[in-house]
Coordinates of C-alpha atoms in Angstrom, one line a residue:
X1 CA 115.3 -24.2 50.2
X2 CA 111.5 -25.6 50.6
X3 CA 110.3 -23.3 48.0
X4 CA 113.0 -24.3 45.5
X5 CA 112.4 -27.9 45.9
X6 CA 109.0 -27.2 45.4
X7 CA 109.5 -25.1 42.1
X8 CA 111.6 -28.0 41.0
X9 CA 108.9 -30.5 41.8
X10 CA 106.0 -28.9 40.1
X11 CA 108.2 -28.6 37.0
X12 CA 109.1 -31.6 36.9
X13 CA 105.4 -32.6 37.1
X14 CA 104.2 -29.9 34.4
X15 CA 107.1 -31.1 32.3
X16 CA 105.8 -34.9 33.0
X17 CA 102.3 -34.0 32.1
X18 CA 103.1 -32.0 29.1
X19 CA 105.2 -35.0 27.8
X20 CA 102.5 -37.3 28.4
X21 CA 99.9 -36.0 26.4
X22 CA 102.2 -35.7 23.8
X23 CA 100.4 -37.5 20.8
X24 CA 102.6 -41.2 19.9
X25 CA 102.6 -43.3 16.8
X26 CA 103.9 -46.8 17.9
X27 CA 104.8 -49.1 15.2
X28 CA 103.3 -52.5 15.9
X29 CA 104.1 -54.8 12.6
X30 CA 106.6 -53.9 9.7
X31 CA 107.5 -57.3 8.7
X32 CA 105.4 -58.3 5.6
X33 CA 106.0 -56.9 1.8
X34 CA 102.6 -55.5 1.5
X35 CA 100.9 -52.3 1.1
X36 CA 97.6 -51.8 3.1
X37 CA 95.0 -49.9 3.0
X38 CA 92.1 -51.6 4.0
X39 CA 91.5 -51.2 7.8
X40 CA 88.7 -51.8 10.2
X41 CA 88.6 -51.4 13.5
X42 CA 85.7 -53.2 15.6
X43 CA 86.9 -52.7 19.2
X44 CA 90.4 -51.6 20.8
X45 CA 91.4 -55.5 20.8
X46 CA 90.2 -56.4 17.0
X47 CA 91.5 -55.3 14.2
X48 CA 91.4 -56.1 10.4
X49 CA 93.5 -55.0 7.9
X50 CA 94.2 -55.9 4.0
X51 CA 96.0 -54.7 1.0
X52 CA 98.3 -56.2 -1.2
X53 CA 99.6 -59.5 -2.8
X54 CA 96.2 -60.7 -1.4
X55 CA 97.2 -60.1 2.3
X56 CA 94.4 -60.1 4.9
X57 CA 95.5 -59.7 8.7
X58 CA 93.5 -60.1 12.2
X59 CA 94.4 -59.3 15.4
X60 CA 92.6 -59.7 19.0
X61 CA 94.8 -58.1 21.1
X62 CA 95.3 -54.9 19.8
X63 CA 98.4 -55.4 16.9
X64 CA 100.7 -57.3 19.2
X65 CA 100.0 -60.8 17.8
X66 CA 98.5 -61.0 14.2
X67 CA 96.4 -64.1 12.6
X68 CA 97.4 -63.9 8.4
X69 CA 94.3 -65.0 6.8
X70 CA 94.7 -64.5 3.2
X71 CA 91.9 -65.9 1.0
X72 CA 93.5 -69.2 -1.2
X73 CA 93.5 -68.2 -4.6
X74 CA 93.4 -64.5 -4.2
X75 CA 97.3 -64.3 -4.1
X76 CA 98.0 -61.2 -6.8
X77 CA 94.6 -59.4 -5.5
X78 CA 94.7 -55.6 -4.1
X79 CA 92.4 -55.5 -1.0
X80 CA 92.0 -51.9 -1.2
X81 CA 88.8 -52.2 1.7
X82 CA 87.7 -54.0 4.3
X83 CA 84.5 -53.8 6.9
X84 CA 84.6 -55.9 9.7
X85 CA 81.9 -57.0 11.6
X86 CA 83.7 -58.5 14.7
X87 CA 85.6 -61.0 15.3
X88 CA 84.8 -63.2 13.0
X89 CA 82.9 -61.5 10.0
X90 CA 84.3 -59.1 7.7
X91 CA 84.5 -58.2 3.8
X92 CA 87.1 -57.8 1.6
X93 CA 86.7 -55.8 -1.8
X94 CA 89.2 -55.9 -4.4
X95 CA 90.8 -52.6 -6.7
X96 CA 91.4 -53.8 -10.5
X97 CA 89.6 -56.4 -12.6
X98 CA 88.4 -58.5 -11.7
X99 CA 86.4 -57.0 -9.0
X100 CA 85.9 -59.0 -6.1
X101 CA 84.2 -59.2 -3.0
X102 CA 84.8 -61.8 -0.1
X103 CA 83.0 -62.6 3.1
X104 CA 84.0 -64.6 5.8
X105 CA 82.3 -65.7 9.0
X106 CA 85.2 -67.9 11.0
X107 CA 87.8 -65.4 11.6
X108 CA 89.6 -65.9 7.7
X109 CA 89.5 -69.4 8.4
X110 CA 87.5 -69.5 5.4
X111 CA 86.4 -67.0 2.4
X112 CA 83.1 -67.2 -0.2
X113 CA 83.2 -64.8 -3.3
X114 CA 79.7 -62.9 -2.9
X115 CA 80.4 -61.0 -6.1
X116 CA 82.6 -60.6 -8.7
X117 CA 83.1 -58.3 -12.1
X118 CA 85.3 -59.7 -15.1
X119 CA 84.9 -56.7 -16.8
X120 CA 88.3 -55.0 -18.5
X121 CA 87.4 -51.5 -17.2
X122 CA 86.0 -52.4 -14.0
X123 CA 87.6 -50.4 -10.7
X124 CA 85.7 -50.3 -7.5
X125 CA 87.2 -47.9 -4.6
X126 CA 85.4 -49.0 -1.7
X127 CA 82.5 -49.6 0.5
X128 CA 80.8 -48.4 3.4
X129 CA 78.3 -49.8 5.9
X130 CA 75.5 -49.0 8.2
X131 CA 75.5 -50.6 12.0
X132 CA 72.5 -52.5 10.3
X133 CA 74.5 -54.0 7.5
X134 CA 73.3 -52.2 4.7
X135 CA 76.4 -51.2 2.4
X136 CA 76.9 -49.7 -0.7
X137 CA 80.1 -50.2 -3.0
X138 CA 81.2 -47.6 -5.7
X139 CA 83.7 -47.6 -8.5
X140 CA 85.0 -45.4 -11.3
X141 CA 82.8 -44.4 -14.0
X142 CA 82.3 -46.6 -16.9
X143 CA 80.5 -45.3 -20.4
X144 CA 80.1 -42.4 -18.1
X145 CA 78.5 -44.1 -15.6
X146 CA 79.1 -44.7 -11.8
X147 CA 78.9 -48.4 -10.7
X148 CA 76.8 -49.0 -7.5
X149 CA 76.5 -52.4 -5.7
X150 CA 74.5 -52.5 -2.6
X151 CA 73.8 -54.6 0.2
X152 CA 71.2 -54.6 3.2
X153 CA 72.7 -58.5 5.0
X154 CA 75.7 -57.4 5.8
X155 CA 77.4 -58.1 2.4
X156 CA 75.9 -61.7 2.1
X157 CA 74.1 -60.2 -1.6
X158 CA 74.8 -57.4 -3.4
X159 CA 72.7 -55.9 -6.3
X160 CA 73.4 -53.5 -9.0
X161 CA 72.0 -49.6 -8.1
X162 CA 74.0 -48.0 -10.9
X163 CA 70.8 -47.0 -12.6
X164 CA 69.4 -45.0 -9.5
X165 CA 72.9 -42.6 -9.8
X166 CA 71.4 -40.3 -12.7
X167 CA 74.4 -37.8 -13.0
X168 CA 77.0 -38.6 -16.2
X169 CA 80.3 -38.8 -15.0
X170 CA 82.4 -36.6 -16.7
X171 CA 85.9 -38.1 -18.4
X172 CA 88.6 -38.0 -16.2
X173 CA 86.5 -37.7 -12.7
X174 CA 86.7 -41.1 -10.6
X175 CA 87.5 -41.8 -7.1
X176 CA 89.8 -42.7 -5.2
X177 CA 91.2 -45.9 -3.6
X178 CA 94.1 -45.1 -1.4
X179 CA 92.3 -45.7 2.1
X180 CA 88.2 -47.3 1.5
X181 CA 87.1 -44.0 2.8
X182 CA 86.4 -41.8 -0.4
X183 CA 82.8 -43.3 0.2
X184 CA 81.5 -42.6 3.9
X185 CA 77.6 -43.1 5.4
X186 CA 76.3 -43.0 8.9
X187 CA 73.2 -45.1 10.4
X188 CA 70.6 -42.9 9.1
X189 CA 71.1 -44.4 5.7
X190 CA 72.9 -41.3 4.3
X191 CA 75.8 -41.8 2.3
X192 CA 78.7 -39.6 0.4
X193 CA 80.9 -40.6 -2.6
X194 CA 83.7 -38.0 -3.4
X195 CA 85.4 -38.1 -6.5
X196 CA 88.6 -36.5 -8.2
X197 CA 91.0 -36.3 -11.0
X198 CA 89.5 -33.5 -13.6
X199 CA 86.9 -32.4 -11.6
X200 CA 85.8 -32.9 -7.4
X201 CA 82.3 -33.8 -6.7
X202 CA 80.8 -35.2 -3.6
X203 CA 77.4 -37.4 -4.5
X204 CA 75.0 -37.4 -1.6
X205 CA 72.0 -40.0 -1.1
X206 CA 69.8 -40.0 1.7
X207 CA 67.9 -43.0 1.3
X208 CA 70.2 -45.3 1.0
X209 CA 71.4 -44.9 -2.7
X210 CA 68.2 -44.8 -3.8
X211 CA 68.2 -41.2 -4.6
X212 CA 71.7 -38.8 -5.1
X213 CA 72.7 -35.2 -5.0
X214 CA 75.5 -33.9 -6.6
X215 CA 77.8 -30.9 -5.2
X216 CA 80.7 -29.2 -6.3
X217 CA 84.2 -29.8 -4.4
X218 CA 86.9 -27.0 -4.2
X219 CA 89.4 -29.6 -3.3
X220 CA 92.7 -29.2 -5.9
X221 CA 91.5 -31.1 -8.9
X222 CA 92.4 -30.8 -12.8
X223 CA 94.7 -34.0 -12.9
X224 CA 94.1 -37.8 -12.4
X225 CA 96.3 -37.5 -9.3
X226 CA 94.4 -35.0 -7.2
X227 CA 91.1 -34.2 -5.7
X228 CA 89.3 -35.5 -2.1
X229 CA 90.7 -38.6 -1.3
X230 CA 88.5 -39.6 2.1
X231 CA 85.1 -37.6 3.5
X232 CA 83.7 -38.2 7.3
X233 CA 80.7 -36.5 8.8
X234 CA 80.2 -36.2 12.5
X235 CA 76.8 -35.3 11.9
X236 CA 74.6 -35.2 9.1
X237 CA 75.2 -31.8 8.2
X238 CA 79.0 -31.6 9.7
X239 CA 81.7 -32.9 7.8
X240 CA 85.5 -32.9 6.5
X241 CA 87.4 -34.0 3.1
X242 CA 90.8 -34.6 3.1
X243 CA 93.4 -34.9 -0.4
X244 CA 95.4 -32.8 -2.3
X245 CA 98.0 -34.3 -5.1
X246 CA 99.7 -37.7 -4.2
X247 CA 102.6 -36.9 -6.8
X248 CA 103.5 -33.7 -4.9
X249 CA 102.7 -34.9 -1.4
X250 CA 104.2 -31.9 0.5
X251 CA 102.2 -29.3 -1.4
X252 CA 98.6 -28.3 1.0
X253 CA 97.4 -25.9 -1.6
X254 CA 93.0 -26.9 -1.5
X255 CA 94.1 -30.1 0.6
X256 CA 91.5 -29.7 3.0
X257 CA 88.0 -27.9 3.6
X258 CA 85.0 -28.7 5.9
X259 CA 80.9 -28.4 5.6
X260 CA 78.0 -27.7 7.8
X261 CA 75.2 -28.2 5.5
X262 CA 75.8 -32.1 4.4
X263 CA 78.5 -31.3 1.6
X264 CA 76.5 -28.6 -0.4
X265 CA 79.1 -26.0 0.5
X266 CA 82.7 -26.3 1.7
X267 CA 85.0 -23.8 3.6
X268 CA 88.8 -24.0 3.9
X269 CA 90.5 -23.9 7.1
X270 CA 92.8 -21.1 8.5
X271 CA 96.0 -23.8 8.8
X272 CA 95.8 -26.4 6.3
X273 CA 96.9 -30.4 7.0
X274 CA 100.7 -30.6 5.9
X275 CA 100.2 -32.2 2.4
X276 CA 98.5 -34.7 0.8
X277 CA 96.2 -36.4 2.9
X278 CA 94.2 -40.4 2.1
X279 CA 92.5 -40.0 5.0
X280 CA 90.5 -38.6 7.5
X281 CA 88.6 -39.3 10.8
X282 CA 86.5 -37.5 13.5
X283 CA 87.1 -37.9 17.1
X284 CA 85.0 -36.2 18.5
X285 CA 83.1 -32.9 17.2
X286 CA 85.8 -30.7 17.6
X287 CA 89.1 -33.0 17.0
X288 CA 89.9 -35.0 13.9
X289 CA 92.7 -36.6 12.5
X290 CA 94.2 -37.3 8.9
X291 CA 97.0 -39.3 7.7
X292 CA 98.6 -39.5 4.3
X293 CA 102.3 -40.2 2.5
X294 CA 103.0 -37.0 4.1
X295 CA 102.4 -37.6 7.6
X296 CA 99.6 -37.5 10.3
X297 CA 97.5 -34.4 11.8
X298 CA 95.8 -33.4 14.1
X299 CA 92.9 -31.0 14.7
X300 CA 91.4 -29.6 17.6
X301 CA 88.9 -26.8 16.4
X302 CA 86.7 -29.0 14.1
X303 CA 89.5 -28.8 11.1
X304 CA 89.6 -25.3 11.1
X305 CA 93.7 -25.5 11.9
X306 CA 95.8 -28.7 11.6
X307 CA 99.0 -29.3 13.3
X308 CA 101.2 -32.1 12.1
X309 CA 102.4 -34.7 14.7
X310 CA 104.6 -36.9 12.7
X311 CA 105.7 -37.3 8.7
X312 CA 106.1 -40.8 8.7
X313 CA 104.0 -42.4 6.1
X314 CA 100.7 -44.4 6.7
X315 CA 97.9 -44.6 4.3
X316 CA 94.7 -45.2 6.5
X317 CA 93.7 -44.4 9.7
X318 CA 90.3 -45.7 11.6
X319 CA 89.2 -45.1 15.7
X320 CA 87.4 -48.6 17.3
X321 CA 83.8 -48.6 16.5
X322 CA 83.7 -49.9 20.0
X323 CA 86.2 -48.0 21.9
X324 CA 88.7 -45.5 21.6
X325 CA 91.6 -46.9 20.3
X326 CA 93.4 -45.3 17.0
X327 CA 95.1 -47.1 14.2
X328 CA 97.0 -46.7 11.3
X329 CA 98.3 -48.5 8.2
X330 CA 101.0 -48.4 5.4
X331 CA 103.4 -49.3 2.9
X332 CA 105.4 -52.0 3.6
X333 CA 103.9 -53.8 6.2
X334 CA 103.4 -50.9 8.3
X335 CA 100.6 -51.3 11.3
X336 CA 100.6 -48.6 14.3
X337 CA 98.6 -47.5 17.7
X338 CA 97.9 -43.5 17.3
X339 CA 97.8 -42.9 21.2
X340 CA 96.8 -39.1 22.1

């Protein structure tokens, strides 16, 4: 009878852990008609997102209360990025013309336009930023050319590096703004641009834009709706892109491949993510995750298999900068703790 009550006890506990560390998405706002994708994560309490109908959102304690900031004036604007600082500073940039680029330095209170585009044609995807506030902005190609804005305050000024980007863009290659992360960099000043539609490259500068490389990307590509949609690097030389084709979301043919030598070459994993995938994070060296329309993934063998943990729909997800908190964001209004 003793060792029966045992047996039952320790699998009841094994059945307990097991469940526990069963990965959880837990919606924490769906109320609000707007699509995000901007989202930035300073700590497990702060976050900031943005996206639609001009909609800018803060929270300090961790998506249960949220603080809707949205610049006056901006009301019909697509916030397709943001980068946060911390509580209180943060950038939005807009997709479409105009081109836009707020800062504000109260918590939303109040916003300052620190650049602006009127041109027709212009379409910036996103921006990226070093812990020392240097930040470059890309767009799609114009006359063949990529524009480049850069910043070393923290997005106070921004300058035009287009010039220092001496590769033609060929017609029909631009990137992507579905999540702010088809442009990545870490604090050593190295950044990556990845761009779709006819043909996948990855542009690589390692001076902080001064200076790029340009490789070839086996994601899918041929048509304006696929390609790599978000990079991330773990290292300098380690690193992941994510995509696939956003009109036919379920298909993971060339959705996914991986790099140790900075982007130059790319391998594809054993068990690919299950579709299309906007984006794409490391957790550590050997687990990442990716989210998309398609659902969220996970990867424990440095993206060499993927496993999918959910199909609901998100379109961004980013881990606290300070901390170890994991968010996502959507369509519709949808915000959500990823809890492993």
């Amino acid at each position: 009878m003793k060792r029966l009550f045992f047996f039952l006890t320790l699998q009841s506990f094994l059945c307990t852990m097991l469940w526990a560390q069963q990965p959880t998405i837990t919606m924490l706002n769906q109320e609000r008609n707007s699509s995000y994708r901007g989202l930035s994560v300073v700590d497990d309490q702060t976050i900031w997102v943005s996206g639609s109908n001009g909609t800018v959102g803060l929270s300090g304690d961790g998506g249960r209360n949220w603080q809707w900031v949205n610049p006056i004036g901006y009301e019909k604007t697509d916030f397709r990025d943001i980068e946060a600082f911390d509580e209180n500073h943060a950038l939005v940039i807009s997709a479409g013309s105009p081109a836009i680029i707020l800062s504000t330095d109260d918590g939303g209170r109040s916003w300052r336009e620190v650049f602006s585009d009127k041109r027709p044609e212009i379409f910036y995807d996103g921006f990226a930023f070093t812990a020392k506030g240097t930040g470059i902005a890309f767009g799609d190609a114009i006359n063949g050319k990529m524009p480049l804005l850069k910043t070393a305050d923290f997005g106070k000024t921004w300058n035009d590096i287009s010039s220092n980007l001496a590769y033609n863009i060929t017609a029909g290659e631009a990137g992507f703004a579905a999540s702010g992360t088809s442009i990545y960099c870490n604090d050593r000043g190295q950044f990556w641009i990845a761009t779709g539609g006819s043909i996948a490259h990855i542009y690589h500068s390692t001076d902080e834009g001064q200076h790029w490389d340009r490789y070839n990307c086996p994601v899918i590509q041929g048509k304006n709706s696929t390609g790599p949609f978000s990079i991330a690097f773990y290292t300098s030389t380690v690193g992941t892109v994510v995509g696939g084709d956003y009109r036919d979301d379920k298909n993971k043919v060339k959705n996914s491949f991986s790099t140790h030598d900075g982007g130059k070459t790319w391998s594809a994993p054993t068990t690919a993510p299950a579709g299309f995938k906007s984006a794409v994070i490391y957790l550590s060296r050997k687990k990442l995750a990716c989210t998309g329309t398609s659902g969220t993934d996970l990867s424990d063998d440095g993206g060499k298999n993927w496993t999918n943990i959910s199909t609901d729909s998100f379109n961004a997800i980013q881990k606290a900068k300070k901390g170890k908190a994991l968010y996502l964001v959507g369509d519709k209004g949808k915000i959500a703790r990823l809890t492993l």
